[in-house]
Structure formats: C-alpha cells, structure tokens
Short mmCIF file of C-alpha atoms in Angstrom, two decimals:
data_model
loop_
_atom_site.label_atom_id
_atom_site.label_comp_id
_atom_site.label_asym_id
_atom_site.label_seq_id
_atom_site.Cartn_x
_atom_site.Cartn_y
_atom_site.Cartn_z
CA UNK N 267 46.29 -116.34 -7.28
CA UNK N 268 49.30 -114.75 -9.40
CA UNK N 269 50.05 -111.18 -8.40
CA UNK N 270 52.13 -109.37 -11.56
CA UNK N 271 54.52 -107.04 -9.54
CA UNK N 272 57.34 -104.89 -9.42
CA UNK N 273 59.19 -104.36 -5.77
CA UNK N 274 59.41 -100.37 -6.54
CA UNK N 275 55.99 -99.46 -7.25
CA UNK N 276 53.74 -97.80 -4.70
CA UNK N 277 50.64 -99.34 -6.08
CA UNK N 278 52.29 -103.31 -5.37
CA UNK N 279 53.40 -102.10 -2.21
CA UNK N 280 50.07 -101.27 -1.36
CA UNK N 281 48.94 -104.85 -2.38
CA UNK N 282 51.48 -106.44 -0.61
CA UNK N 283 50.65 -104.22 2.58
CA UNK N 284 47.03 -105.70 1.72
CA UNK N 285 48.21 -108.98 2.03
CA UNK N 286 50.35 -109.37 5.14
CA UNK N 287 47.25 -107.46 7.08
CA UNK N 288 44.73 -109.74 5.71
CA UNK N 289 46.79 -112.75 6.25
CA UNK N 290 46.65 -114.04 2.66
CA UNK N 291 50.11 -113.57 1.35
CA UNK N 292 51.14 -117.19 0.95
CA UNK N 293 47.80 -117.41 -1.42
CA UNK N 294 49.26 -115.62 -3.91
CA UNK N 295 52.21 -116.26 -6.32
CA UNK N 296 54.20 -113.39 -7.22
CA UNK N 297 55.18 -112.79 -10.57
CA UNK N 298 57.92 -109.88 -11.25
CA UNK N 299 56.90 -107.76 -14.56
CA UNK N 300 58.93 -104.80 -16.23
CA UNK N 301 56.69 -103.12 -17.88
CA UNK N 302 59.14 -101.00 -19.76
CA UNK N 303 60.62 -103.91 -21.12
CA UNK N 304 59.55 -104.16 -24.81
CA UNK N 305 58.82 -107.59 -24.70
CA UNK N 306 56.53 -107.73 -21.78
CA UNK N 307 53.41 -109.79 -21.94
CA UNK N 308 51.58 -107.97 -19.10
CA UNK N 309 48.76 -106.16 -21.99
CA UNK N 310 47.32 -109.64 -22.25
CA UNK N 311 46.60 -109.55 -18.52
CA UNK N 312 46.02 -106.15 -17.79
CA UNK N 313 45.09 -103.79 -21.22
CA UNK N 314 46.46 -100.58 -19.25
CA UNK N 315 49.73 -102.15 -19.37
CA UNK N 316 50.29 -101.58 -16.06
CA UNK N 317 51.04 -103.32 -12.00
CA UNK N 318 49.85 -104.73 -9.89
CA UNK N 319 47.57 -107.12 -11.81
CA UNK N 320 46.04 -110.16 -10.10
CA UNK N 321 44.95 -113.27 -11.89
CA UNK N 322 42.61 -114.99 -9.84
CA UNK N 323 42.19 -118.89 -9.83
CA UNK N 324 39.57 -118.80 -12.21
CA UNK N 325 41.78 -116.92 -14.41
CA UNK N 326 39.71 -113.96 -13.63
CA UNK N 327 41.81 -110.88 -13.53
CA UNK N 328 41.48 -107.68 -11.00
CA UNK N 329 43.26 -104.13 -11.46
CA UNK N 330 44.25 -102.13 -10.59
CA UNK N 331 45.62 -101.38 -6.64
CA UNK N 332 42.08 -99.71 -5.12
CA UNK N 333 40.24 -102.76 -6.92
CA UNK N 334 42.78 -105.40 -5.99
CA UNK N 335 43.03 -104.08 -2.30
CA UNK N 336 38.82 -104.26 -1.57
CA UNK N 337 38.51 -107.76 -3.06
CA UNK N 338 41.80 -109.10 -0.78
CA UNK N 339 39.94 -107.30 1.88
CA UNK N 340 36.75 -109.30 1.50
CA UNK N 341 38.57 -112.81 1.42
CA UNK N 342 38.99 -112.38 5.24
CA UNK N 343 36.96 -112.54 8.16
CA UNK N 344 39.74 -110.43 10.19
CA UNK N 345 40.12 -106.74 11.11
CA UNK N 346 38.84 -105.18 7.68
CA UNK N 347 41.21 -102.09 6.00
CA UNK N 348 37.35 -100.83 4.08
CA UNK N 349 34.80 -100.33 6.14
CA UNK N 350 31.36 -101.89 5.13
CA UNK N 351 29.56 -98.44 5.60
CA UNK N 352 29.14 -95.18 6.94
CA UNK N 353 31.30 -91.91 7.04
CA UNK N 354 34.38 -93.86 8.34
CA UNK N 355 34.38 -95.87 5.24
CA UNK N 356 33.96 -92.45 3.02
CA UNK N 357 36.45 -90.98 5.43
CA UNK N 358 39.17 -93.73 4.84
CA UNK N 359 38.22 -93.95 1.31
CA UNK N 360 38.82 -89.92 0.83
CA UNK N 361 42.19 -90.97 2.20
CA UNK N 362 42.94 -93.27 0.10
CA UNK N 363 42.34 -90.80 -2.94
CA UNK N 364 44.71 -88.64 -1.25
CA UNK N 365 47.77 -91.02 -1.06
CA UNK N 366 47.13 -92.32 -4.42
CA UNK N 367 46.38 -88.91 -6.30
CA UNK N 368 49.74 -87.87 -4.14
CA UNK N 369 51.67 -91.15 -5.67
CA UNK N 370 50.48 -89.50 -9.46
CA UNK N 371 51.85 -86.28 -9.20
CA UNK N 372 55.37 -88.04 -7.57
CA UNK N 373 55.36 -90.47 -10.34
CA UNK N 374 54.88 -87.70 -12.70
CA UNK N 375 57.20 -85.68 -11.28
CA UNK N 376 59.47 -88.33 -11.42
CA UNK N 377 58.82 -89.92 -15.04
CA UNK N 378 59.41 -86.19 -16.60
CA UNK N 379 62.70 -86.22 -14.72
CA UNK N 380 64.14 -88.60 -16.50
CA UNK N 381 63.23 -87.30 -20.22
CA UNK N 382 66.49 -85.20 -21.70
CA UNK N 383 66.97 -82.17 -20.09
CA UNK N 384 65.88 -80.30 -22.76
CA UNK N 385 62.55 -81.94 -23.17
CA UNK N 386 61.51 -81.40 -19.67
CA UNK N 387 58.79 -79.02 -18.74
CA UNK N 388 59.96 -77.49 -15.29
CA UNK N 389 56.27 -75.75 -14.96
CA UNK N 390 54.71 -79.66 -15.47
CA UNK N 391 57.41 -80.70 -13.01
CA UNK N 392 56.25 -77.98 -10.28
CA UNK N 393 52.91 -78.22 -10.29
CA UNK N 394 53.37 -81.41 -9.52
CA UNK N 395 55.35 -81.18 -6.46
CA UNK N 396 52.52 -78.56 -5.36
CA UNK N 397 50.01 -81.03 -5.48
CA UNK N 398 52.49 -83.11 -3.40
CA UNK N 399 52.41 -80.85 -1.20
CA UNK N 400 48.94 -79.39 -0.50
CA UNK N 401 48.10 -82.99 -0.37
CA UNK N 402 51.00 -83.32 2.85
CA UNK N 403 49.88 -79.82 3.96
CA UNK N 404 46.08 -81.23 4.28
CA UNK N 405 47.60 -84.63 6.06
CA UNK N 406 49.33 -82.32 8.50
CA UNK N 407 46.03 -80.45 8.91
CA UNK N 408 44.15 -83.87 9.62
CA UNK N 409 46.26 -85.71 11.98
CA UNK N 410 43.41 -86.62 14.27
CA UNK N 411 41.59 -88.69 11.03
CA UNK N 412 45.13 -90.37 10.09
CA UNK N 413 45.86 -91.50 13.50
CA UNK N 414 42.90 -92.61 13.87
CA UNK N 415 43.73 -96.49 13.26
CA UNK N 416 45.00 -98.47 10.08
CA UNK N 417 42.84 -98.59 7.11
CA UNK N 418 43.17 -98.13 3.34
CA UNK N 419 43.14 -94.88 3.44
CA UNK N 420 46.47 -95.17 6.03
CA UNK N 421 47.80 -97.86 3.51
CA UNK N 422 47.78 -95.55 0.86
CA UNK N 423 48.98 -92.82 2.02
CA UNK N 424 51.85 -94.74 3.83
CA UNK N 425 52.99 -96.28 0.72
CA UNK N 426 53.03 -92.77 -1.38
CA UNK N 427 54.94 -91.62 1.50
CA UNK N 428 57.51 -94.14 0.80
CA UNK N 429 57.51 -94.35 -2.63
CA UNK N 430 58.58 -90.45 -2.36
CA UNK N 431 61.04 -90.70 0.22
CA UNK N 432 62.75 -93.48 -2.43
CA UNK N 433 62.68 -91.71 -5.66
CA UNK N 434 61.90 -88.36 -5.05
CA UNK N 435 64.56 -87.77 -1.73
CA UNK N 436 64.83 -83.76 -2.82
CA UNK N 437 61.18 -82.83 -1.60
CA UNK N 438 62.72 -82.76 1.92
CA UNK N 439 59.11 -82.39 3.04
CA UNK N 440 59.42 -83.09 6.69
CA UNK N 441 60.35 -79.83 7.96
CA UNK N 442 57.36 -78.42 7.38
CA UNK N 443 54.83 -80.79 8.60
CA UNK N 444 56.02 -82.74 12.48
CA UNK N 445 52.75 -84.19 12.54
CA UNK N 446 53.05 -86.18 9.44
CA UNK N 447 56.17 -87.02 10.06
CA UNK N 448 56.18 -88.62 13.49
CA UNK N 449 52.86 -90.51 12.15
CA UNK N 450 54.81 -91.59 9.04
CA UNK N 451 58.01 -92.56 11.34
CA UNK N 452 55.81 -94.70 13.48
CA UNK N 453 53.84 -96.26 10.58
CA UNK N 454 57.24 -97.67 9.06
CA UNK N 455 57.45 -99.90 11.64
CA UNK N 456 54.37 -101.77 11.42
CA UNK N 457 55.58 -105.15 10.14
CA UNK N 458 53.27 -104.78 6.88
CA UNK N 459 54.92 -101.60 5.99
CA UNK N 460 58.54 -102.35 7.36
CA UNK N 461 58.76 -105.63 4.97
CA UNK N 462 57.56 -103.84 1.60
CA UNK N 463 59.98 -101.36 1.67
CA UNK N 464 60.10 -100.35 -1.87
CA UNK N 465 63.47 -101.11 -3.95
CA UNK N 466 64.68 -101.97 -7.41
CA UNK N 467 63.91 -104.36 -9.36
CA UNK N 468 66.55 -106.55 -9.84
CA UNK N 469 68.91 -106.79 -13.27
CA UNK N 470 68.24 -109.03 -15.62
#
C-alpha cells in the first residue's frame, strides 16, 4: 500500500496513529505530497485534491482519514480502535466527529490567517475558534467517555489537539479546561502519538 502524506496534517497523523496501533506500518509506503504545489499529481489519486490518500495493492484507492482509518482497522486481528457494534462504537464514533469537526474550524481558522490582512474576515476567523472551543468545553465536560480507553474517537481528538497546539499556539486553551489537559498530556506519550508529532514538510 502507498499512503500520499504530508508530516503536518492532522488527518495523516491520524493514519499514521492508525498504523503503529494496528501494527501495519511497514505495509505501507509513504509517499510525501504538497498539495499546494501547482504541479501536484495527487487529483488523479484522490479528486478532492486532498491527504491522506491510500492506494491499495490493487490500485484501489481509499479517502479520506475516517475511511482510511476503519479499513486499516479491519486488516488486524488485534485490539480494534472501531468497535463492531453497540453504543460504544456510536460513542467513539461521536468522538471522532468531534476531533475532526474541531481540526476544520482550526484549519480554517488557520488557512484565513494567512490571506492579506486586508482580505481576512475576523468574524469567519472567530467563529471558528468558538467552535474550537465549545468542542474543548464539551471534552472537558466528558472526561469520563475520553478516558475511557483508546479508540478512534481518542485518535482523533488527540491529533486535532496537536495539530492546534502546532499551528494555532495563541488559543492558549488549557487554562480553562485541567481535565483535558492532563488527558491530552498523558496521551502524548503513548508511543503512537509521541512518534507522529506533526511538523513541516521539508523544503524542496
């Protein structure tokens, strides 16, 4: 399998979190894609334009991070990040919609940042950060269902987390909400989430 990636996006990292757990990380080749670049290919895999993409053997391809994540998760016969069924699975899944809808408003947040200064629209720019943070204040009012071991839904919201912390630094969110951040604290050092740290891509 080829994995199109970029080491500072939340939705790889939660791919590559995928894969260490599951034990299938020297399976896939990793293939670094800007997708900003002009000249990148990655429509022909992927018509969003967009990482992760994964190109299965068959030449198959899977996207995007929730999709990728459940079929990694079925290739296993280990501890599984979805449950098969049930209100745990709905419950983890609910979680998952929570990191990644969290990851949207950061990214948007962040993407209308870097516009010129006089294109920005500071009310687009806020209401993002309050989603970011009703979705932290409802974390903080759920510790018992985030603590309550490591599935997708933990993966996800672990890797928005990060992805904020990195490019967003200014949200100084922890202050607020203990909880959520001794449980984030202690989730960094897991060895799947310690090693995907995001970062920059490097120059070309």
């Amino acid at each position: 399998m080829k994995l199109r990636f970029s080491p500072a996006s939340p939705y790889v990292r939660k791919v590559s979190v995928t894969l260490i757990e599951t034990g299938l990380q020297d399976r896939v080749e990793n293939i670094l894609t800007n997708v900003w670049d002009p000249e990148t290919d990655i429509a022909g895999d992927n018509p969003l334009g967009k990482v992760p993409t994964l190109i299965l053997d068959d030449a198959s391809v899977l996207y995007d991070s929730p999709v990728i994540c459940e079929y990694l998760d079925s290739l296993h016969d280990g501890d599984k990040l979805f449950l098969a069924s049930g209100e745990d699975r709905w419950r983890a899944l609910q979680l998952q919609a929570l990191g990644d809808g969290m990851t949207d408003a950061g990214i948007n947040s962040f993407l209308e940042g870097r516009r010129p200064e006089e294109f920005q629209y500071e009310q687009w720019k806020q209401r993002q950060t309050g989603v970011i943070f009703r979705v932290m204040d409802a974390l903080e009012g759920d510790l018992e269902n985030l603590q309550g071991g490591f599935f997708i839904g933990q993966v996800a919201v672990s890797c928005s987390i990060g992805w904020l912390d990195f490019r967003l630094p200014e949200l100084n969110w922890r202050g607020d909400r203990p909880g959520l951040a001794d449980w984030f604290d202690a989730v960094s050092e897991r060895p799947s989430i310690a090693k995907t740290m995001p970062a920059l891509p490097p120059e070309s």
